[in-house]
Structures are given as C-alpha cells and as structure tokens.
Amino acid sequence: MADITRRLGWRHLRGAPTAHIRHHRGGRLLHDGPGLSFWFRALTAAISEVPVDDRELAMTFHARTSDFQDVAVQATVTYRISDPAAAAARLDFSIDPDTGAWRTAPLEQLGTLLTETAQQHALDVLSRTPLSAALVDGVSAVRERITQGLGQEPRLPATGIEVVAVRVIALRPEPEVERALRTPAREQIQQEADRATYERRAVAVERERAIAENELASQIELARREEQLVDQRGTNARREAEEHAAADAVRAEAEAARTVRLAEAEATRSVRLARAEAEGAREVGEARAQAQAAWLRVHADVDVATLHALTGTRLAENLPRIDSVTVSPDVLTGLLAQLGRQERA
C-alpha cells in the first residue's frame, strides 16, 4: 500500500521499491516505475500500484483418482508480475488517492486465476491415476503437470504474470482410507518389531544359558578344587597327627627312660641309705652294748648303798621339773608323825 500524505489540497505519494506505480492524468501517463515519489492532485489523478515482488500462493483442493478415491492436494505457487503495464491493463490495481489502498482486490482475482488453472491440470492427471500410484508418485507427477500447464496457459503472459516455482506439499487420501492403507504397513512393521523382539529374547535366552553354563562349570570346578582342598587338608592333618604321635611316642619313651633311671637311682640311693642306716644301727648297738657292758663292769664291784645313791640320782635326773611345792597341814602332820616314829624306833 502506497504512503500518501496531504498538504493544502495536494497529495504526496511515496511508493515502495517493490511496487510499480503508474500515474495518469487526463489520460496521459505521467509517472511509471517502481519506488516513485511525487506530488499530485486527487481530483485529476488516476494511480495504479502493481506489486512486482515474488508472491506465495497456497492452495488446497480435492481431486478423485481413477479408482474413485478422494484425495486432498496441498500446493504452493510462487509467481511475480513481470509486466506491470499489462497487469494494470487487465486487472484493477487502482488505489484511493487519499488512503493509498486498492479500490478492489486484484491479488484475489489473480490468485483465483492461478488456483483454478493449477487445479484443472492436477485433476486431469489424478483422474487417470489409481490411488496407490498417486500416493507413490503422485506428488512429482502433479507438480510437473501443474508447472507445465501454468507455463502453457496463455492468460498468464497476457496478464503479465510469470510463474517462478510450483511445489506440491502433500497428497493425502481421506482419513478412513489412509488408516486402511496404513494397516498392512503397520502390521508388517509390527511383525518386524515382534520378530526383532523374539530374536532379541532368543539371543538373551541363549546368553543367559551360556552364562548359566559358565556359572555351573565354575561351580563344578570350585567344588572339585574344594574336594582337592579337603583331601589335602585331611592328608596334612593325618600327617600332622602321625608326626604328633611319633613325637609323643618319642617323648613318652624318653620320659619312661628318665623315670626308670630316676627309679633306679632312687632305689640305689634307698639301698645305700638302708645299708648305711643298718650299718649305723649295728655300730650304735655295738657301742651301746659295749657301754652297757662297761657300765655293768664298773658297777659290779660297787656296794649296795652306792648303787642306791646312784639310782636315786638317776631317778631325780629323770623326774619332771617342780617349780613349787605346796604342803598342806594334813600332809605336814603326817610327815612329822612318821619322822617321830622313826626316831623312836
């Protein structure tokens, strides 16, 4: 849309670089070109603004294949107006001198022309193609046919329109048909997934079996080594017991020999001691006998009174010690009486 300002009954237009301006006054062309800027009077000016930049036209339409299946086609056509004069002569690109807006909708008319032309060629190619082929190669076939048809359409060059590119974005059947077509592929994919799952499980089971066999072999080898260890321990214990028994036997024999030697020594010592004691007793007996005989020989020639005196002395020597003597009056009276009788006698 052109930028228009007002000053004292005059109008100033400033166009964009992508807009081709055509200014007529009184049937004469005064200004013609893109990105113009000029003053004009609104009552006498007829101005057209034709866009010359590339435009994208998105279109969606339905078609029917040769097997009577509906499909939806989504496409985009890129075009430009290469001849602004022809476009302005065939379509109404005039603008309001006060606002700069188009009086009509020329781009909508141009879009309708392109859409109907492209749809016509797409329907022509799809009507002779079955659904399965259309879903496989329909996109490229429709794109080529639309490009060829738009290039051969005589109204487009006459209107000053140049088609830059054609893109077919999608070609899809109805949802029910699409789900029905997806089912075999999904089943096949599911079968492949199931087969892969089964194979993975089989591999996992095989690996688990190998692991279990390895563990069992390890346990068998460990049990065998434990058996060898037990046998070796038994052999070692038996050998140690034998060595201990031999050592105990040697120790017992040594202890018995030592005990015998000690017993023999003790018996020898006891015999010697007994002999010595017997010899000493005999000698003591002989000495006592000799002393007794000598004592008897000494006392054989002594008188009786001397013997009595010696006997009293010996008797006094063998009596127990008397620290004190208590004489009662009765005893003293008896002794005095006995002494008086002896004196009288």
mmCIF file of C-alpha atoms in Angstrom:
data_model
loop_
_atom_site.group_PDB
_atom_site.id
_atom_site.type_symbol
_atom_site.label_atom_id
_atom_site.label_comp_id
_atom_site.label_asym_id
_atom_site.label_seq_id
_atom_site.Cartn_x
_atom_site.Cartn_y
_atom_site.Cartn_z
ATOM 1 C CA MET A 1 0.000 0.000 0.000
ATOM 2 C CA ALA A 2 1.379 3.411 -1.023
ATOM 3 C CA ASP A 3 2.191 6.063 1.578
ATOM 4 C CA ILE A 4 0.124 9.212 0.802
ATOM 5 C CA THR A 5 0.202 12.481 2.725
ATOM 6 C CA ARG A 6 -1.923 15.618 2.188
ATOM 7 C CA ARG A 7 -0.718 19.244 2.052
ATOM 8 C CA LEU A 8 -3.053 22.159 1.159
ATOM 9 C CA GLY A 9 -5.112 20.246 -1.445
ATOM 10 C CA TRP A 10 -2.127 18.410 -2.810
ATOM 11 C CA ARG A 11 -1.196 14.795 -2.249
ATOM 12 C CA HIS A 12 2.274 13.332 -1.961
ATOM 13 C CA LEU A 13 2.805 9.662 -2.845
ATOM 14 C CA ARG A 14 5.828 7.680 -1.794
ATOM 15 C CA GLY A 15 5.995 4.195 -3.252
ATOM 16 C CA ALA A 16 7.927 1.111 -2.130
ATOM 17 C CA PRO A 17 10.793 -0.354 -4.195
ATOM 18 C CA THR A 18 8.702 -3.498 -4.783
ATOM 19 C CA ALA A 19 5.667 -1.576 -6.046
ATOM 20 C CA HIS A 20 5.335 -0.324 -9.641
ATOM 21 C CA ILE A 21 3.437 2.985 -9.760
ATOM 22 C CA ARG A 22 1.513 4.195 -12.849
ATOM 23 C CA HIS A 23 0.198 7.790 -12.630
ATOM 24 C CA HIS A 24 -2.281 9.004 -15.273
ATOM 25 C CA ARG A 25 -3.754 12.468 -15.540
ATOM 26 C CA GLY A 26 -6.143 13.353 -18.271
ATOM 27 C CA GLY A 27 -5.421 10.038 -19.994
ATOM 28 C CA ARG A 28 -1.698 10.687 -20.129
ATOM 29 C CA LEU A 29 0.913 8.629 -18.294
ATOM 30 C CA LEU A 30 2.944 10.992 -16.134
ATOM 31 C CA HIS A 31 4.826 8.612 -13.834
ATOM 32 C CA ASP A 32 5.656 4.973 -14.470
ATOM 33 C CA GLY A 33 8.118 2.898 -12.389
ATOM 34 C CA PRO A 34 8.889 1.276 -9.028
ATOM 35 C CA GLY A 35 9.659 3.258 -5.875
ATOM 36 C CA LEU A 36 8.430 6.633 -7.207
ATOM 37 C CA SER A 37 7.749 9.705 -5.100
ATOM 38 C CA PHE A 38 5.761 12.720 -6.455
ATOM 39 C CA TRP A 39 3.057 15.290 -5.793
ATOM 40 C CA PHE A 40 -0.367 15.087 -7.438
ATOM 41 C CA ARG A 41 -3.895 16.434 -7.207
ATOM 42 C CA ALA A 42 -6.502 13.900 -6.133
ATOM 43 C CA LEU A 43 -9.265 15.171 -8.423
ATOM 44 C CA THR A 44 -7.295 14.725 -11.637
ATOM 45 C CA ALA A 45 -5.025 11.726 -10.854
ATOM 46 C CA ALA A 46 -5.548 8.037 -11.646
ATOM 47 C CA ILE A 47 -2.903 5.945 -9.903
ATOM 48 C CA SER A 48 -2.267 2.198 -10.063
ATOM 49 C CA GLU A 49 0.094 0.285 -7.758
ATOM 50 C CA VAL A 50 1.264 -3.082 -9.091
ATOM 51 C CA PRO A 51 3.435 -5.262 -6.780
ATOM 52 C CA VAL A 52 6.470 -6.675 -8.572
ATOM 53 C CA ASP A 53 7.907 -8.816 -5.768
ATOM 54 C CA ASP A 54 7.626 -12.631 -5.588
ATOM 55 C CA ARG A 55 4.365 -13.816 -4.076
ATOM 56 C CA GLU A 56 3.473 -17.149 -2.483
ATOM 57 C CA LEU A 57 0.029 -18.560 -3.258
ATOM 58 C CA ALA A 58 -1.006 -21.528 -1.085
ATOM 59 C CA MET A 59 -3.825 -23.654 -2.424
ATOM 60 C CA THR A 60 -5.695 -26.739 -1.227
ATOM 61 C CA PHE A 61 -8.184 -28.633 -3.349
ATOM 62 C CA HIS A 62 -9.728 -32.084 -3.633
ATOM 63 C CA ALA A 63 -9.455 -34.498 -6.559
ATOM 64 C CA ARG A 64 -10.627 -38.007 -7.406
ATOM 65 C CA THR A 65 -8.412 -40.807 -8.644
ATOM 66 C CA SER A 66 -9.214 -43.359 -11.334
ATOM 67 C CA ASP A 67 -10.469 -45.822 -8.680
ATOM 68 C CA PHE A 68 -12.891 -43.194 -7.305
ATOM 69 C CA GLN A 69 -10.921 -42.298 -4.179
ATOM 70 C CA ASP A 70 -10.892 -38.713 -2.931
ATOM 71 C CA VAL A 71 -7.506 -37.154 -2.247
ATOM 72 C CA ALA A 72 -6.522 -33.742 -0.895
ATOM 73 C CA VAL A 73 -3.764 -31.836 -2.677
ATOM 74 C CA GLN A 74 -1.738 -29.112 -0.953
ATOM 75 C CA ALA A 75 0.439 -26.993 -3.229
ATOM 76 C CA THR A 76 2.173 -23.626 -3.309
ATOM 77 C CA VAL A 77 2.745 -21.496 -6.433
ATOM 78 C CA THR A 78 5.384 -18.766 -6.440
ATOM 79 C CA TYR A 79 4.744 -16.034 -9.032
ATOM 80 C CA ARG A 80 5.563 -12.436 -9.856
ATOM 81 C CA ILE A 81 4.083 -9.729 -12.073
ATOM 82 C CA SER A 82 6.713 -9.289 -14.766
ATOM 83 C CA ASP A 83 4.728 -6.829 -16.916
ATOM 84 C CA PRO A 84 3.092 -4.235 -14.658
ATOM 85 C CA ALA A 85 1.551 -2.385 -17.591
ATOM 86 C CA ALA A 86 -0.207 -5.493 -18.858
ATOM 87 C CA ALA A 87 -1.333 -6.415 -15.354
ATOM 88 C CA ALA A 88 -2.654 -2.909 -14.721
ATOM 89 C CA ALA A 89 -4.476 -3.016 -18.051
ATOM 90 C CA ARG A 90 -6.089 -6.434 -17.392
ATOM 91 C CA LEU A 91 -6.719 -6.111 -13.627
ATOM 92 C CA ASP A 92 -7.813 -3.208 -11.494
ATOM 93 C CA PHE A 93 -4.761 -2.128 -9.415
ATOM 94 C CA SER A 94 -6.022 1.434 -8.868
ATOM 95 C CA ILE A 95 -5.586 2.957 -5.405
ATOM 96 C CA ASP A 96 -7.541 5.541 -3.445
ATOM 97 C CA PRO A 97 -5.706 8.890 -3.718
ATOM 98 C CA ASP A 98 -6.494 9.707 -0.106
ATOM 99 C CA THR A 99 -5.600 6.396 1.652
ATOM 100 C CA GLY A 100 -3.364 4.586 -0.851
ATOM 101 C CA ALA A 101 -5.393 1.347 -0.554
ATOM 102 C CA TRP A 102 -6.571 -0.693 -3.520
ATOM 103 C CA ARG A 103 -10.117 0.041 -4.535
ATOM 104 C CA THR A 104 -10.701 -3.645 -5.398
ATOM 105 C CA ALA A 105 -8.920 -6.930 -4.614
ATOM 106 C CA PRO A 106 -6.711 -7.602 -7.648
ATOM 107 C CA LEU A 107 -4.470 -10.136 -5.922
ATOM 108 C CA GLU A 108 -7.523 -12.252 -5.037
ATOM 109 C CA GLN A 109 -8.575 -12.278 -8.688
ATOM 110 C CA LEU A 110 -5.027 -13.232 -9.654
ATOM 111 C CA GLY A 111 -4.964 -15.972 -7.009
ATOM 112 C CA THR A 112 -8.291 -17.364 -8.229
ATOM 113 C CA LEU A 113 -6.920 -17.499 -11.752
ATOM 114 C CA LEU A 114 -3.772 -19.364 -10.679
ATOM 115 C CA THR A 115 -5.653 -21.736 -8.334
ATOM 116 C CA GLU A 116 -8.276 -22.735 -10.883
ATOM 117 C CA THR A 117 -5.662 -23.226 -13.591
ATOM 118 C CA ALA A 118 -3.439 -25.368 -11.329
ATOM 119 C CA GLN A 119 -6.442 -27.334 -10.038
ATOM 120 C CA GLN A 120 -7.594 -28.083 -13.555
ATOM 121 C CA HIS A 121 -4.261 -29.642 -14.516
ATOM 122 C CA ALA A 122 -3.951 -31.547 -11.204
ATOM 123 C CA LEU A 123 -7.437 -33.032 -11.611
ATOM 124 C CA ASP A 124 -6.583 -34.035 -15.149
ATOM 125 C CA VAL A 125 -3.540 -36.083 -14.098
ATOM 126 C CA LEU A 126 -5.091 -37.578 -10.962
ATOM 127 C CA SER A 127 -8.257 -38.705 -12.724
ATOM 128 C CA ARG A 128 -6.163 -41.132 -14.791
ATOM 129 C CA THR A 129 -4.044 -42.400 -11.841
ATOM 130 C CA PRO A 130 -5.112 -45.055 -9.278
ATOM 131 C CA LEU A 131 -4.833 -44.238 -5.601
ATOM 132 C CA SER A 132 -1.853 -46.480 -4.897
ATOM 133 C CA ALA A 133 0.164 -44.954 -7.752
ATOM 134 C CA ALA A 134 -0.945 -41.447 -6.804
ATOM 135 C CA LEU A 135 0.302 -41.947 -3.248
ATOM 136 C CA VAL A 136 3.643 -43.246 -4.504
ATOM 137 C CA ASP A 137 4.415 -40.960 -7.481
ATOM 138 C CA GLY A 138 1.529 -38.511 -7.409
ATOM 139 C CA VAL A 139 3.410 -35.614 -5.848
ATOM 140 C CA SER A 140 6.041 -35.386 -8.571
ATOM 141 C CA ALA A 141 3.518 -36.100 -11.340
ATOM 142 C CA VAL A 142 1.129 -33.399 -10.111
ATOM 143 C CA ARG A 143 3.973 -30.892 -9.690
ATOM 144 C CA GLU A 144 5.265 -31.477 -13.214
ATOM 145 C CA ARG A 145 1.780 -31.275 -14.703
ATOM 146 C CA ILE A 146 0.916 -28.038 -12.881
ATOM 147 C CA THR A 147 4.242 -26.473 -13.862
ATOM 148 C CA GLN A 148 3.732 -27.473 -17.483
ATOM 149 C CA GLY A 149 0.111 -26.365 -17.514
ATOM 150 C CA LEU A 150 0.812 -22.948 -15.984
ATOM 151 C CA GLY A 151 3.666 -22.439 -18.410
ATOM 152 C CA GLN A 152 1.372 -23.139 -21.354
ATOM 153 C CA GLU A 153 -1.581 -21.103 -20.077
ATOM 154 C CA PRO A 154 -1.986 -18.099 -22.480
ATOM 155 C CA ARG A 155 -3.868 -15.929 -19.994
ATOM 156 C CA LEU A 156 -0.919 -15.645 -17.643
ATOM 157 C CA PRO A 157 1.551 -13.949 -20.042
ATOM 158 C CA ALA A 158 -1.298 -11.798 -21.319
ATOM 159 C CA THR A 159 -1.929 -10.655 -17.755
ATOM 160 C CA GLY A 160 1.795 -10.063 -17.182
ATOM 161 C CA ILE A 161 2.215 -12.945 -14.718
ATOM 162 C CA GLU A 162 5.310 -15.161 -14.558
ATOM 163 C CA VAL A 163 5.278 -18.415 -12.608
ATOM 164 C CA VAL A 164 8.535 -18.825 -10.683
ATOM 165 C CA ALA A 165 8.062 -22.219 -8.991
ATOM 166 C CA VAL A 166 5.470 -24.846 -8.152
ATOM 167 C CA ARG A 167 5.638 -27.029 -5.028
ATOM 168 C CA VAL A 168 3.261 -29.841 -4.127
ATOM 169 C CA ILE A 169 3.455 -30.221 -0.369
ATOM 170 C CA ALA A 170 1.188 -33.220 0.201
ATOM 171 C CA LEU A 171 -1.241 -35.566 -1.450
ATOM 172 C CA ARG A 172 -3.348 -37.375 1.116
ATOM 173 C CA PRO A 173 -6.424 -39.623 0.893
ATOM 174 C CA GLU A 174 -9.404 -39.484 3.216
ATOM 175 C CA PRO A 175 -8.693 -40.377 6.883
ATOM 176 C CA GLU A 176 -10.553 -43.722 6.681
ATOM 177 C CA VAL A 177 -8.744 -44.735 3.520
ATOM 178 C CA GLU A 178 -5.436 -43.569 4.947
ATOM 179 C CA ARG A 179 -5.947 -45.667 8.072
ATOM 180 C CA ALA A 180 -6.881 -48.671 5.921
ATOM 181 C CA LEU A 181 -3.747 -48.182 3.822
ATOM 182 C CA ARG A 182 -1.611 -47.793 6.912
ATOM 183 C CA THR A 183 -2.873 -51.036 8.438
ATOM 184 C CA PRO A 184 -0.839 -53.503 6.287
ATOM 185 C CA ALA A 185 2.288 -51.429 6.660
ATOM 186 C CA ARG A 186 1.722 -51.139 10.383
ATOM 187 C CA GLU A 187 1.088 -54.876 10.604
ATOM 188 C CA GLN A 188 4.290 -55.553 8.714
ATOM 189 C CA ILE A 189 6.205 -53.124 10.906
ATOM 190 C CA GLN A 190 4.657 -54.730 13.981
ATOM 191 C CA GLN A 191 5.631 -58.160 12.688
ATOM 192 C CA GLU A 192 9.165 -56.947 12.097
ATOM 193 C CA ALA A 193 9.200 -55.462 15.577
ATOM 194 C CA ASP A 194 7.825 -58.692 17.063
ATOM 195 C CA ARG A 195 10.376 -60.749 15.146
ATOM 196 C CA ALA A 196 13.137 -58.439 16.329
ATOM 197 C CA THR A 197 11.775 -58.745 19.876
ATOM 198 C CA TYR A 198 11.668 -62.540 19.629
ATOM 199 C CA GLU A 199 15.159 -62.642 18.181
ATOM 200 C CA ARG A 200 16.373 -60.333 20.923
ATOM 201 C CA ARG A 201 14.704 -62.528 23.518
ATOM 202 C CA ALA A 202 16.206 -65.644 21.909
ATOM 203 C CA VAL A 203 19.625 -64.042 21.973
ATOM 204 C CA ALA A 204 19.051 -63.016 25.582
ATOM 205 C CA VAL A 205 17.944 -66.565 26.492
ATOM 206 C CA GLU A 206 20.971 -68.007 24.702
ATOM 207 C CA ARG A 207 23.241 -65.605 26.541
ATOM 208 C CA GLU A 208 21.560 -66.421 29.844
ATOM 209 C CA ARG A 209 22.007 -70.133 29.095
ATOM 210 C CA ALA A 210 25.685 -69.564 28.298
ATOM 211 C CA ILE A 211 26.056 -67.547 31.489
ATOM 212 C CA ALA A 212 24.289 -70.296 33.478
ATOM 213 C CA GLU A 213 26.525 -72.941 31.918
ATOM 214 C CA ASN A 214 29.587 -70.878 32.747
ATOM 215 C CA GLU A 215 28.379 -70.418 36.307
ATOM 216 C CA LEU A 216 27.656 -74.178 36.586
ATOM 217 C CA ALA A 217 31.090 -75.010 35.174
ATOM 218 C CA SER A 218 32.627 -72.553 37.617
ATOM 219 C CA GLN A 219 30.713 -74.148 40.499
ATOM 220 C CA ILE A 220 31.790 -77.657 39.386
ATOM 221 C CA GLU A 221 35.407 -76.540 39.133
ATOM 222 C CA LEU A 222 35.122 -74.837 42.517
ATOM 223 C CA ALA A 223 33.609 -77.993 44.074
ATOM 224 C CA ARG A 224 36.387 -80.096 42.561
ATOM 225 C CA ARG A 225 39.029 -77.777 43.924
ATOM 226 C CA GLU A 226 37.280 -77.747 47.295
ATOM 227 C CA GLU A 227 37.361 -81.560 47.250
ATOM 228 C CA GLN A 228 41.067 -81.458 46.482
ATOM 229 C CA LEU A 229 41.499 -78.922 49.250
ATOM 230 C CA VAL A 230 39.606 -81.158 51.708
ATOM 231 C CA ASP A 231 41.728 -84.171 50.683
ATOM 232 C CA GLN A 232 44.897 -82.151 51.051
ATOM 233 C CA ARG A 233 43.751 -80.840 54.416
ATOM 234 C CA GLY A 234 42.983 -84.431 55.538
ATOM 235 C CA THR A 235 46.376 -85.592 54.334
ATOM 236 C CA ASN A 236 48.019 -82.704 56.125
ATOM 237 C CA ALA A 237 46.027 -83.384 59.300
ATOM 238 C CA ARG A 238 46.835 -87.097 59.147
ATOM 239 C CA ARG A 239 50.498 -86.351 58.580
ATOM 240 C CA GLU A 240 50.467 -83.847 61.405
ATOM 241 C CA ALA A 241 48.738 -86.378 63.693
ATOM 242 C CA GLU A 242 51.297 -89.008 62.772
ATOM 243 C CA GLU A 243 54.100 -86.587 63.449
ATOM 244 C CA HIS A 244 52.482 -85.613 66.760
ATOM 245 C CA ALA A 245 52.011 -89.292 67.649
ATOM 246 C CA ALA A 246 55.618 -90.039 66.766
ATOM 247 C CA ALA A 247 56.772 -87.060 68.786
ATOM 248 C CA ASP A 248 54.550 -88.140 71.711
ATOM 249 C CA ALA A 249 55.924 -91.685 71.469
ATOM 250 C CA VAL A 250 59.478 -90.380 71.474
ATOM 251 C CA ARG A 251 58.592 -88.066 74.335
ATOM 252 C CA ALA A 252 56.922 -90.939 76.258
ATOM 253 C CA GLU A 253 59.881 -93.223 75.676
ATOM 254 C CA ALA A 254 62.228 -90.515 76.855
ATOM 255 C CA GLU A 255 60.006 -89.841 79.869
ATOM 256 C CA ALA A 256 59.809 -93.572 80.675
ATOM 257 C CA ALA A 257 63.573 -93.951 80.344
ATOM 258 C CA ARG A 258 64.095 -90.936 82.548
ATOM 259 C CA THR A 259 61.549 -92.323 85.040
ATOM 260 C CA VAL A 260 63.320 -95.696 85.015
ATOM 261 C CA ARG A 261 66.657 -94.020 85.501
ATOM 262 C CA LEU A 262 65.245 -91.932 88.331
ATOM 263 C CA ALA A 263 63.634 -95.004 89.873
ATOM 264 C CA GLU A 264 66.859 -96.952 89.582
ATOM 265 C CA ALA A 265 68.805 -94.059 91.063
ATOM 266 C CA GLU A 266 66.232 -93.711 93.838
ATOM 267 C CA ALA A 267 66.315 -97.458 94.511
ATOM 268 C CA THR A 268 70.108 -97.410 94.548
ATOM 269 C CA ARG A 269 70.081 -94.453 96.881
ATOM 270 C CA SER A 270 67.464 -96.112 99.100
ATOM 271 C CA VAL A 271 69.531 -99.333 99.219
ATOM 272 C CA ARG A 272 72.639 -97.389 100.071
ATOM 273 C CA LEU A 273 70.779 -95.400 102.699
ATOM 274 C CA ALA A 274 69.281 -98.565 104.176
ATOM 275 C CA ARG A 275 72.677 -100.160 104.263
ATOM 276 C CA ALA A 276 74.164 -97.062 105.816
ATOM 277 C CA GLU A 277 71.358 -96.906 108.410
ATOM 278 C CA ALA A 278 71.723 -100.632 109.149
ATOM 279 C CA GLU A 279 75.457 -100.204 109.481
ATOM 280 C CA GLY A 280 74.972 -97.206 111.724
ATOM 281 C CA ALA A 281 72.389 -99.019 113.841
ATOM 282 C CA ARG A 282 74.669 -102.002 114.168
ATOM 283 C CA GLU A 283 77.532 -99.787 115.169
ATOM 284 C CA VAL A 284 75.298 -97.873 117.595
ATOM 285 C CA GLY A 285 74.042 -101.184 119.041
ATOM 286 C CA GLU A 286 77.545 -102.468 119.419
ATOM 287 C CA ALA A 287 78.598 -99.173 121.024
ATOM 288 C CA ARG A 288 75.619 -99.330 123.397
ATOM 289 C CA ALA A 289 76.327 -102.930 124.202
ATOM 290 C CA GLN A 290 79.937 -102.122 124.866
ATOM 291 C CA ALA A 291 78.917 -99.120 127.007
ATOM 292 C CA GLN A 292 76.394 -101.261 128.885
ATOM 293 C CA ALA A 293 78.936 -103.948 129.434
ATOM 294 C CA ALA A 294 81.444 -101.374 130.632
ATOM 295 C CA TRP A 295 78.774 -99.851 132.919
ATOM 296 C CA LEU A 296 77.958 -103.224 134.288
ATOM 297 C CA ARG A 297 81.629 -103.974 134.804
ATOM 298 C CA VAL A 298 82.073 -100.676 136.634
ATOM 299 C CA HIS A 299 79.052 -101.246 138.931
ATOM 300 C CA ALA A 300 79.747 -104.904 139.578
ATOM 301 C CA ASP A 301 82.261 -104.126 142.344
ATOM 302 C CA VAL A 302 80.271 -101.192 143.944
ATOM 303 C CA ASP A 303 78.364 -101.751 147.228
ATOM 304 C CA VAL A 304 74.617 -101.644 147.549
ATOM 305 C CA ALA A 305 74.419 -98.235 149.236
ATOM 306 C CA THR A 306 76.349 -96.626 146.422
ATOM 307 C CA LEU A 307 74.095 -98.240 143.895
ATOM 308 C CA HIS A 308 71.047 -96.920 145.731
ATOM 309 C CA ALA A 309 72.517 -93.449 145.717
ATOM 310 C CA LEU A 310 73.255 -93.622 142.002
ATOM 311 C CA THR A 311 69.770 -94.930 141.393
ATOM 312 C CA GLY A 312 68.257 -92.007 143.286
ATOM 313 C CA THR A 313 70.397 -89.574 141.379
ATOM 314 C CA ARG A 314 69.338 -91.037 138.085
ATOM 315 C CA LEU A 315 65.775 -91.037 139.228
ATOM 316 C CA ALA A 316 65.999 -87.412 140.203
ATOM 317 C CA GLU A 317 67.506 -86.547 136.847
ATOM 318 C CA ASN A 318 64.606 -88.157 135.021
ATOM 319 C CA LEU A 319 61.849 -86.662 137.211
ATOM 320 C CA PRO A 320 59.912 -83.696 135.780
ATOM 321 C CA ARG A 321 60.874 -80.220 136.962
ATOM 322 C CA ILE A 322 58.993 -78.976 140.067
ATOM 323 C CA ASP A 323 58.871 -75.177 140.351
ATOM 324 C CA SER A 324 56.909 -75.047 143.649
ATOM 325 C CA VAL A 325 55.635 -77.500 146.300
ATOM 326 C CA THR A 326 52.501 -76.902 148.328
ATOM 327 C CA VAL A 327 52.425 -78.760 151.638
ATOM 328 C CA SER A 328 49.050 -78.909 153.359
ATOM 329 C CA PRO A 329 48.754 -79.172 157.147
ATOM 330 C CA ASP A 330 47.459 -82.698 156.833
ATOM 331 C CA VAL A 331 50.463 -83.829 154.834
ATOM 332 C CA LEU A 332 52.850 -81.982 157.110
ATOM 333 C CA THR A 333 51.243 -83.580 160.172
ATOM 334 C CA GLY A 334 51.538 -86.989 158.610
ATOM 335 C CA LEU A 335 55.200 -86.482 157.765
ATOM 336 C CA LEU A 336 56.061 -85.220 161.211
ATOM 337 C CA ALA A 337 54.310 -88.165 162.738
ATOM 338 C CA GLN A 338 56.207 -90.578 160.537
ATOM 339 C CA LEU A 339 59.532 -88.903 161.392
ATOM 340 C CA GLY A 340 58.720 -89.198 165.160
ATOM 341 C CA ARG A 341 58.031 -92.902 164.808
ATOM 342 C CA GLN A 342 61.282 -93.382 163.036
ATOM 343 C CA GLU A 343 63.209 -91.582 165.778
ATOM 344 C CA ARG A 344 61.557 -93.666 168.447
ATOM 345 C CA ALA A 345 62.406 -96.720 166.636
#
